Amino acid sequence: MIEWFTTVQVVVAVAAGLLCVVLGLAGRKPSDLTMGATALVELLLVVQLIVAIAAPAFGNEARGSVLEFYIYLISAVLLPVAGGFWALIERTRWSTVVLGAICLAVAVMVYRMNVIWFVQGA
């Protein structure tokens, strides 16, 4: 995994989360902007999932618990999808706040995955 890509993921997820929370608290229902921000977070996670699956073939193994890494990764991939569907069905300002909370939770998971991948000893 490339550390700068993980940093970009965290920054995008935090920015998307703050955007969604602020717009939700301002009374905005899910808009193209909030759904697009969530979709960008999801796209980056799908790229990370593909890279994580391919990485062992190139000799780049996780240094920490591989099971923990993949649990975080799969959870992080599923959360924005579930939140996005719920926001589209619910269409309230609170669903926009939930999208923000999901993006922020994903940022924490991506940070934790980075720690597992690069920092922890085997």
XYZ file of C-alpha atoms in Angstrom:
122
model
C 0.000 0.000 0.000
C 1.157 3.493 -0.699
C 1.134 5.753 2.347
C 0.213 8.893 0.428
C -2.877 7.133 -0.976
C -3.964 6.294 2.562
C -3.389 9.917 3.579
C -5.516 11.091 0.647
C -8.239 8.641 1.695
C -8.287 9.953 5.260
C -8.350 13.598 4.116
C -11.153 12.918 1.589
C -13.205 10.947 4.131
C -12.826 13.644 6.804
C -13.665 16.431 4.320
C -16.690 14.502 3.015
C -17.810 13.734 6.565
C -17.559 17.348 7.694
C -19.343 18.537 4.547
C -22.219 16.110 5.109
C -22.510 16.922 8.822
C -22.491 20.681 8.235
C -25.069 20.479 5.421
C -27.225 18.121 7.489
C -27.177 20.396 10.523
C -27.978 23.333 8.222
C -31.188 21.540 7.311
C -30.183 20.272 3.855
C -31.502 16.940 2.652
C -29.111 14.564 0.859
C -27.974 16.430 -2.242
C -25.823 15.561 -5.239
C -22.909 17.129 -3.362
C -23.270 14.950 -0.268
C -23.955 11.798 -2.292
C -20.976 12.595 -4.531
C -18.713 13.069 -1.510
C -19.817 9.696 -0.141
C -19.342 8.094 -3.564
C -15.778 9.462 -3.726
C -15.012 7.891 -0.343
C -16.444 4.600 -1.629
C -14.431 4.754 -4.860
C -11.175 5.223 -2.934
C -12.071 2.269 -0.691
C -12.756 0.014 -3.684
C -9.341 0.958 -5.114
C -7.765 0.152 -1.743
C -9.559 -3.213 -1.644
C -8.210 -4.119 -5.099
C -4.683 -3.029 -4.135
C -4.858 -4.956 -0.836
C -5.920 -8.114 -2.652
C -3.147 -7.727 -5.252
C -0.405 -6.575 -2.828
C 0.728 -10.027 -1.595
C 1.541 -11.013 -5.193
C 4.087 -8.185 -5.215
C 5.585 -9.102 -1.828
C 3.881 -6.346 0.182
C 2.308 -8.044 3.212
C 0.504 -6.404 6.093
C 2.749 -6.191 9.177
C -0.060 -6.535 11.709
C -3.091 -8.798 11.888
C -4.251 -9.530 8.337
C -7.678 -10.586 9.636
C -8.131 -7.268 11.465
C -6.987 -5.373 8.359
C -9.527 -7.070 6.089
C -12.339 -6.750 8.646
C -11.744 -2.983 8.747
C -11.472 -2.824 4.974
C -14.648 -4.778 4.238
C -16.582 -2.851 6.928
C -15.331 0.443 5.514
C -16.380 -0.583 1.995
C -19.894 -1.612 3.085
C -20.685 1.358 5.355
C -20.888 4.094 2.687
C -23.018 1.879 0.445
C -25.480 1.129 3.255
C -25.528 4.789 4.342
C -26.024 5.977 0.781
C -28.983 3.676 0.189
C -30.508 4.691 3.512
C -30.033 8.390 2.700
C -31.706 7.968 -0.689
C -34.663 6.164 0.876
C -35.021 8.414 3.932
C -34.275 11.793 2.291
C -34.135 13.808 5.505
C -31.502 16.176 6.794
C -30.616 13.585 9.428
C -29.682 11.085 6.747
C -27.146 13.678 5.556
C -25.721 13.821 9.100
C -25.562 10.007 9.133
C -23.605 10.094 5.848
C -21.157 12.454 7.545
C -20.805 10.182 10.556
C -20.188 7.210 8.255
C -17.475 9.078 6.332
C -15.770 10.056 9.595
C -15.960 6.448 10.841
C -14.394 5.320 7.565
C -11.564 7.832 8.079
C -10.806 6.241 11.465
C -10.893 2.745 9.930
C -8.551 3.788 7.105
C -6.139 5.270 9.650
C -6.250 2.016 11.629
C -5.632 0.000 8.456
C -2.581 2.179 7.765
C -1.249 1.420 11.259
C -1.753 -2.315 10.699
C -0.171 -2.221 7.246
C 2.891 -0.103 7.978
C 3.528 0.238 11.716
C 2.679 -2.871 13.726
C 5.140 -5.718 13.959
C 4.043 -9.136 12.797
